[in-house]
Amino acid sequence: MKHPHLLRTALVSSLMLFTAGAASAKTLNVVTSFSILADVVENVGGDHVKVTNLVGADGDPHDYEPAPQDAIAIYNADVTFLSGEGLEGWFARITKAANGAKAPVVVSDGIKTHEFEEDGEKTTDPHVWNSVANVMIWVDNIKKALIAADPEDASYFNKNAADYSTVLQALDDNIRHQIAQTPKSARKILTSHDAFGYYGQAYGVSFLSPLGVSTESEASAKEVADLISQIKSENVHIYFLENSNDSRLVRQIAKATGANPGGELYPESLSDSSGPAPTYVELMKYNTALMVQAMNGSTQ
């Protein structure tokens, strides 16, 4: 029979090991503003984050009505992530309700943004994630914020970020390769609103739309007429619907110009798990495949 002193020592040692293991397995409560950002945070945070996302699959991140439970989630969060650049105009209403909550981390800090002239004013385009290189900046900002909140798991977050960045770099290379296989004269696309500016800059595709950078804006009759003239003069033959907003106006313009349907894109929201774009990587692959198919003359 073992000596009681030895049993106590073994028990204490076991408890110390268990406690150390539990400490290293900390789980951060994290809030994200919309579905694409939630997916990126989950890739970096892995098992060490529990993500509460606000604007879900097929939701419009411009136009969201916060619920009381959103303020509670933000108040209790270890870290809250926003994309920023004017995307989540509704977030200020939640922060008032969640008085005392930690300041949100704006993951788009450090991204070189571009501006539109809209209604006589300059507006920053917030749709930065449609260039994969920008999401790699997101990954670095997310990693740093998670390490600041949980420094003991820094090596875990660093590895996840590095692995995911490798996946993103391969994705970026693949998109460039696919677009390069399309005729330059065909790289013109009509969409519902200006969500693809960063995609266009990064990959060499021209996008036209009746609405501005926000789905909450409205196009005047003159703007629609001017756009129809531009589409005709530039021989834009393809139009796309968007999963998260009203398609009636773009359908009317397409009918007036003779543009053909190319399908439904996912510019600012994931699909649900059964759809074609349940992750950010799948979203970019899907959008690119649809556009390349249309630009190569095989519309659906």
PDB file of N, CA and C in Angstrom, residues 183-191 205-208 227-241 250-251 253-263 290-291 293-300:
ATOM      1  N   PRO A 183     -11.191  37.096 -71.753  1.00  0.00           N
ATOM      2  CA  PRO A 183     -10.877  38.215 -72.653  1.00  0.00           C
ATOM      3  C   PRO A 183     -10.976  39.552 -71.912  1.00  0.00           C
ATOM      4  N   LYS A 184      -9.979  40.412 -72.065  1.00  0.00           N
ATOM      5  CA  LYS A 184      -9.990  41.708 -71.374  1.00  0.00           C
ATOM      6  C   LYS A 184     -11.235  42.522 -71.710  1.00  0.00           C
ATOM      7  N   SER A 185     -11.684  42.435 -72.958  1.00  0.00           N
ATOM      8  CA  SER A 185     -12.854  43.212 -73.383  1.00  0.00           C
ATOM      9  C   SER A 185     -14.136  42.746 -72.716  1.00  0.00           C
ATOM     10  N   ALA A 186     -14.134  41.544 -72.157  1.00  0.00           N
ATOM     11  CA  ALA A 186     -15.346  40.985 -71.532  1.00  0.00           C
ATOM     12  C   ALA A 186     -15.395  41.200 -70.028  1.00  0.00           C
ATOM     13  N   ARG A 187     -14.376  41.831 -69.473  1.00  0.00           N
ATOM     14  CA  ARG A 187     -14.307  41.965 -68.009  1.00  0.00           C
ATOM     15  C   ARG A 187     -15.085  43.186 -67.518  1.00  0.00           C
ATOM     16  N   LYS A 188     -16.373  43.215 -67.862  1.00  0.00           N
ATOM     17  CA  LYS A 188     -17.283  44.287 -67.451  1.00  0.00           C
ATOM     18  C   LYS A 188     -18.579  43.661 -66.970  1.00  0.00           C
ATOM     19  N   ILE A 189     -18.994  44.038 -65.753  1.00  0.00           N
ATOM     20  CA  ILE A 189     -20.121  43.362 -65.112  1.00  0.00           C
ATOM     21  C   ILE A 189     -21.031  44.378 -64.433  1.00  0.00           C
ATOM     22  N   LEU A 190     -22.342  44.163 -64.545  1.00  0.00           N
ATOM     23  CA  LEU A 190     -23.356  44.982 -63.882  1.00  0.00           C
ATOM     24  C   LEU A 190     -23.827  44.274 -62.614  1.00  0.00           C
ATOM     25  N   THR A 191     -23.764  44.976 -61.471  1.00  0.00           N
ATOM     26  CA  THR A 191     -24.245  44.430 -60.201  1.00  0.00           C
ATOM     27  C   THR A 191     -25.219  45.406 -59.551  1.00  0.00           C
ATOM     28  N   VAL A 205     -11.241  43.685 -63.141  1.00  0.00           N
ATOM     29  CA  VAL A 205     -12.611  43.576 -63.660  1.00  0.00           C
ATOM     30  C   VAL A 205     -13.319  44.910 -63.410  1.00  0.00           C
ATOM     31  N   SER A 206     -14.111  45.381 -64.390  1.00  0.00           N
ATOM     32  CA  SER A 206     -14.877  46.624 -64.233  1.00  0.00           C
ATOM     33  C   SER A 206     -16.298  46.305 -63.801  1.00  0.00           C
ATOM     34  N   PHE A 207     -16.773  47.024 -62.771  1.00  0.00           N
ATOM     35  CA  PHE A 207     -18.129  46.819 -62.262  1.00  0.00           C
ATOM     36  C   PHE A 207     -18.925  48.109 -62.376  1.00  0.00           C
ATOM     37  N   LEU A 208     -20.175  47.998 -62.815  1.00  0.00           N
ATOM     38  CA  LEU A 208     -21.106  49.119 -62.856  1.00  0.00           C
ATOM     39  C   LEU A 208     -22.308  48.750 -62.004  1.00  0.00           C
ATOM     40  N   LEU A 227     -26.680  55.386 -66.402  1.00  0.00           N
ATOM     41  CA  LEU A 227     -26.072  54.059 -66.310  1.00  0.00           C
ATOM     42  C   LEU A 227     -26.476  53.192 -67.496  1.00  0.00           C
ATOM     43  N   ILE A 228     -27.742  53.271 -67.893  1.00  0.00           N
ATOM     44  CA  ILE A 228     -28.212  52.513 -69.056  1.00  0.00           C
ATOM     45  C   ILE A 228     -27.428  52.925 -70.305  1.00  0.00           C
ATOM     46  N   SER A 229     -27.224  54.229 -70.475  1.00  0.00           N
ATOM     47  CA  SER A 229     -26.437  54.721 -71.619  1.00  0.00           C
ATOM     48  C   SER A 229     -25.006  54.208 -71.563  1.00  0.00           C
ATOM     49  N   GLN A 230     -24.423  54.209 -70.359  1.00  0.00           N
ATOM     50  CA  GLN A 230     -23.043  53.745 -70.198  1.00  0.00           C
ATOM     51  C   GLN A 230     -22.931  52.254 -70.501  1.00  0.00           C
ATOM     52  N   ILE A 231     -23.875  51.488 -70.038  1.00  0.00           N
ATOM     53  CA  ILE A 231     -23.860  50.038 -70.277  1.00  0.00           C
ATOM     54  C   ILE A 231     -23.927  49.743 -71.772  1.00  0.00           C
ATOM     55  N   LYS A 232     -24.791  50.482 -72.451  1.00  0.00           N
ATOM     56  CA  LYS A 232     -24.921  50.284 -73.904  1.00  0.00           C
ATOM     57  C   LYS A 232     -23.648  50.693 -74.636  1.00  0.00           C
ATOM     58  N   SER A 233     -23.083  51.853 -74.240  1.00  0.00           N
ATOM     59  CA  SER A 233     -21.904  52.352 -74.947  1.00  0.00           C
ATOM     60  C   SER A 233     -20.669  51.486 -74.693  1.00  0.00           C
ATOM     61  N   GLU A 234     -20.595  50.883 -73.505  1.00  0.00           N
ATOM     62  CA  GLU A 234     -19.434  50.057 -73.172  1.00  0.00           C
ATOM     63  C   GLU A 234     -19.667  48.574 -73.451  1.00  0.00           C
ATOM     64  N   ASN A 235     -20.844  48.254 -74.016  1.00  0.00           N
ATOM     65  CA  ASN A 235     -21.168  46.861 -74.367  1.00  0.00           C
ATOM     66  C   ASN A 235     -21.052  45.908 -73.176  1.00  0.00           C
ATOM     67  N   VAL A 236     -21.669  46.294 -72.070  1.00  0.00           N
ATOM     68  CA  VAL A 236     -21.703  45.409 -70.904  1.00  0.00           C
ATOM     69  C   VAL A 236     -22.813  44.384 -71.138  1.00  0.00           C
ATOM     70  N   HIS A 237     -22.435  43.109 -71.198  1.00  0.00           N
ATOM     71  CA  HIS A 237     -23.388  42.074 -71.600  1.00  0.00           C
ATOM     72  C   HIS A 237     -23.897  41.210 -70.444  1.00  0.00           C
ATOM     73  N   ILE A 238     -23.361  41.416 -69.228  1.00  0.00           N
ATOM     74  CA  ILE A 238     -23.663  40.500 -68.134  1.00  0.00           C
ATOM     75  C   ILE A 238     -24.156  41.279 -66.914  1.00  0.00           C
ATOM     76  N   TYR A 239     -25.194  40.745 -66.246  1.00  0.00           N
ATOM     77  CA  TYR A 239     -25.579  41.328 -64.966  1.00  0.00           C
ATOM     78  C   TYR A 239     -25.694  40.227 -63.925  1.00  0.00           C
ATOM     79  N   PHE A 240     -25.445  40.619 -62.676  1.00  0.00           N
ATOM     80  CA  PHE A 240     -25.517  39.679 -61.562  1.00  0.00           C
ATOM     81  C   PHE A 240     -26.451  40.206 -60.483  1.00  0.00           C
ATOM     82  N   LEU A 241     -27.196  39.322 -59.887  1.00  0.00           N
ATOM     83  CA  LEU A 241     -27.982  39.626 -58.700  1.00  0.00           C
ATOM     84  C   LEU A 241     -27.087  39.436 -57.483  1.00  0.00           C
ATOM     85  N   VAL A 250     -31.777  46.314 -60.674  1.00  0.00           N
ATOM     86  CA  VAL A 250     -30.780  45.798 -61.613  1.00  0.00           C
ATOM     87  C   VAL A 250     -31.447  44.956 -62.707  1.00  0.00           C
ATOM     88  N   ARG A 251     -32.550  44.286 -62.359  1.00  0.00           N
ATOM     89  CA  ARG A 251     -33.295  43.532 -63.376  1.00  0.00           C
ATOM     90  C   ARG A 251     -33.896  44.482 -64.416  1.00  0.00           C
ATOM     91  N   ILE A 253     -32.792  47.458 -65.265  1.00  0.00           N
ATOM     92  CA  ILE A 253     -31.718  47.999 -66.083  1.00  0.00           C
ATOM     93  C   ILE A 253     -31.228  46.960 -67.091  1.00  0.00           C
ATOM     94  N   ALA A 254     -31.111  45.731 -66.651  1.00  0.00           N
ATOM     95  CA  ALA A 254     -30.682  44.664 -67.553  1.00  0.00           C
ATOM     96  C   ALA A 254     -31.663  44.495 -68.705  1.00  0.00           C
ATOM     97  N   LYS A 255     -32.947  44.584 -68.386  1.00  0.00           N
ATOM     98  CA  LYS A 255     -33.973  44.450 -69.434  1.00  0.00           C
ATOM     99  C   LYS A 255     -33.855  45.590 -70.445  1.00  0.00           C
ATOM    100  N   ALA A 256     -33.572  46.798 -69.960  1.00  0.00           N
ATOM    101  CA  ALA A 256     -33.458  47.969 -70.840  1.00  0.00           C
ATOM    102  C   ALA A 256     -32.206  47.924 -71.708  1.00  0.00           C
ATOM    103  N   THR A 257     -31.187  47.205 -71.248  1.00  0.00           N
ATOM    104  CA  THR A 257     -29.911  47.189 -71.979  1.00  0.00           C
ATOM    105  C   THR A 257     -29.664  45.887 -72.735  1.00  0.00           C
ATOM    106  N   GLY A 258     -30.453  44.875 -72.425  1.00  0.00           N
ATOM    107  CA  GLY A 258     -30.237  43.580 -73.074  1.00  0.00           C
ATOM    108  C   GLY A 258     -29.148  42.749 -72.431  1.00  0.00           C
ATOM    109  N   ALA A 259     -28.691  43.134 -71.233  1.00  0.00           N
ATOM    110  CA  ALA A 259     -27.670  42.347 -70.532  1.00  0.00           C
ATOM    111  C   ALA A 259     -28.242  41.001 -70.108  1.00  0.00           C
ATOM    112  N   ASN A 260     -27.400  40.001 -70.126  1.00  0.00           N
ATOM    113  CA  ASN A 260     -27.814  38.640 -69.791  1.00  0.00           C
ATOM    114  C   ASN A 260     -27.512  38.305 -68.336  1.00  0.00           C
ATOM    115  N   PRO A 261     -28.323  37.434 -67.711  1.00  0.00           N
ATOM    116  CA  PRO A 261     -28.077  37.070 -66.311  1.00  0.00           C
ATOM    117  C   PRO A 261     -26.848  36.179 -66.163  1.00  0.00           C
ATOM    118  N   GLY A 262     -26.018  36.495 -65.154  1.00  0.00           N
ATOM    119  CA  GLY A 262     -24.843  35.667 -64.885  1.00  0.00           C
ATOM    120  C   GLY A 262     -24.989  34.828 -63.634  1.00  0.00           C
ATOM    121  N   GLY A 263     -26.054  35.060 -62.863  1.00  0.00           N
ATOM    122  CA  GLY A 263     -26.249  34.313 -61.626  1.00  0.00           C
ATOM    123  C   GLY A 263     -26.339  35.235 -60.427  1.00  0.00           C
ATOM    124  N   LEU A 290     -18.377  32.098 -61.098  1.00  0.00           N
ATOM    125  CA  LEU A 290     -19.552  32.623 -61.810  1.00  0.00           C
ATOM    126  C   LEU A 290     -19.158  33.725 -62.778  1.00  0.00           C
ATOM    127  N   MET A 291     -18.313  34.633 -62.312  1.00  0.00           N
ATOM    128  CA  MET A 291     -17.910  35.752 -63.162  1.00  0.00           C
ATOM    129  C   MET A 291     -17.068  35.283 -64.350  1.00  0.00           C
ATOM    130  N   GLN A 293     -17.112  32.333 -65.735  1.00  0.00           N
ATOM    131  CA  GLN A 293     -18.028  31.630 -66.646  1.00  0.00           C
ATOM    132  C   GLN A 293     -18.779  32.607 -67.510  1.00  0.00           C
ATOM    133  N   ALA A 294     -19.269  33.683 -66.898  1.00  0.00           N
ATOM    134  CA  ALA A 294     -20.031  34.692 -67.661  1.00  0.00           C
ATOM    135  C   ALA A 294     -19.134  35.457 -68.622  1.00  0.00           C
ATOM    136  N   MET A 295     -17.949  35.825 -68.180  1.00  0.00           N
ATOM    137  CA  MET A 295     -17.038  36.582 -69.028  1.00  0.00           C
ATOM    138  C   MET A 295     -16.530  35.765 -70.216  1.00  0.00           C
ATOM    139  N   ASN A 296     -16.519  34.466 -70.034  1.00  0.00           N
ATOM    140  CA  ASN A 296     -16.116  33.584 -71.130  1.00  0.00           C
ATOM    141  C   ASN A 296     -17.293  33.215 -72.050  1.00  0.00           C
ATOM    142  N   GLY A 297     -18.470  33.851 -71.784  1.00  0.00           N
ATOM    143  CA  GLY A 297     -19.603  33.693 -72.691  1.00  0.00           C
ATOM    144  C   GLY A 297     -20.570  32.591 -72.360  1.00  0.00           C
ATOM    145  N   SER A 298     -20.431  31.972 -71.168  1.00  0.00           N
ATOM    146  CA  SER A 298     -21.326  30.880 -70.809  1.00  0.00           C
ATOM    147  C   SER A 298     -22.225  31.303 -69.664  1.00  0.00           C
ATOM    148  N   THR A 299     -23.193  32.216 -69.959  1.00  0.00           N
ATOM    149  CA  THR A 299     -24.097  32.695 -68.915  1.00  0.00           C
ATOM    150  C   THR A 299     -25.160  31.659 -68.639  1.00  0.00           C
ATOM    151  N   GLN A 300     -25.757  31.782 -67.441  1.00  0.00           N
ATOM    152  CA  GLN A 300     -26.798  30.811 -67.099  1.00  0.00           C
ATOM    153  C   GLN A 300     -28.142  31.502 -66.963  1.00  0.00           C
TER     154      GLN A 300
END
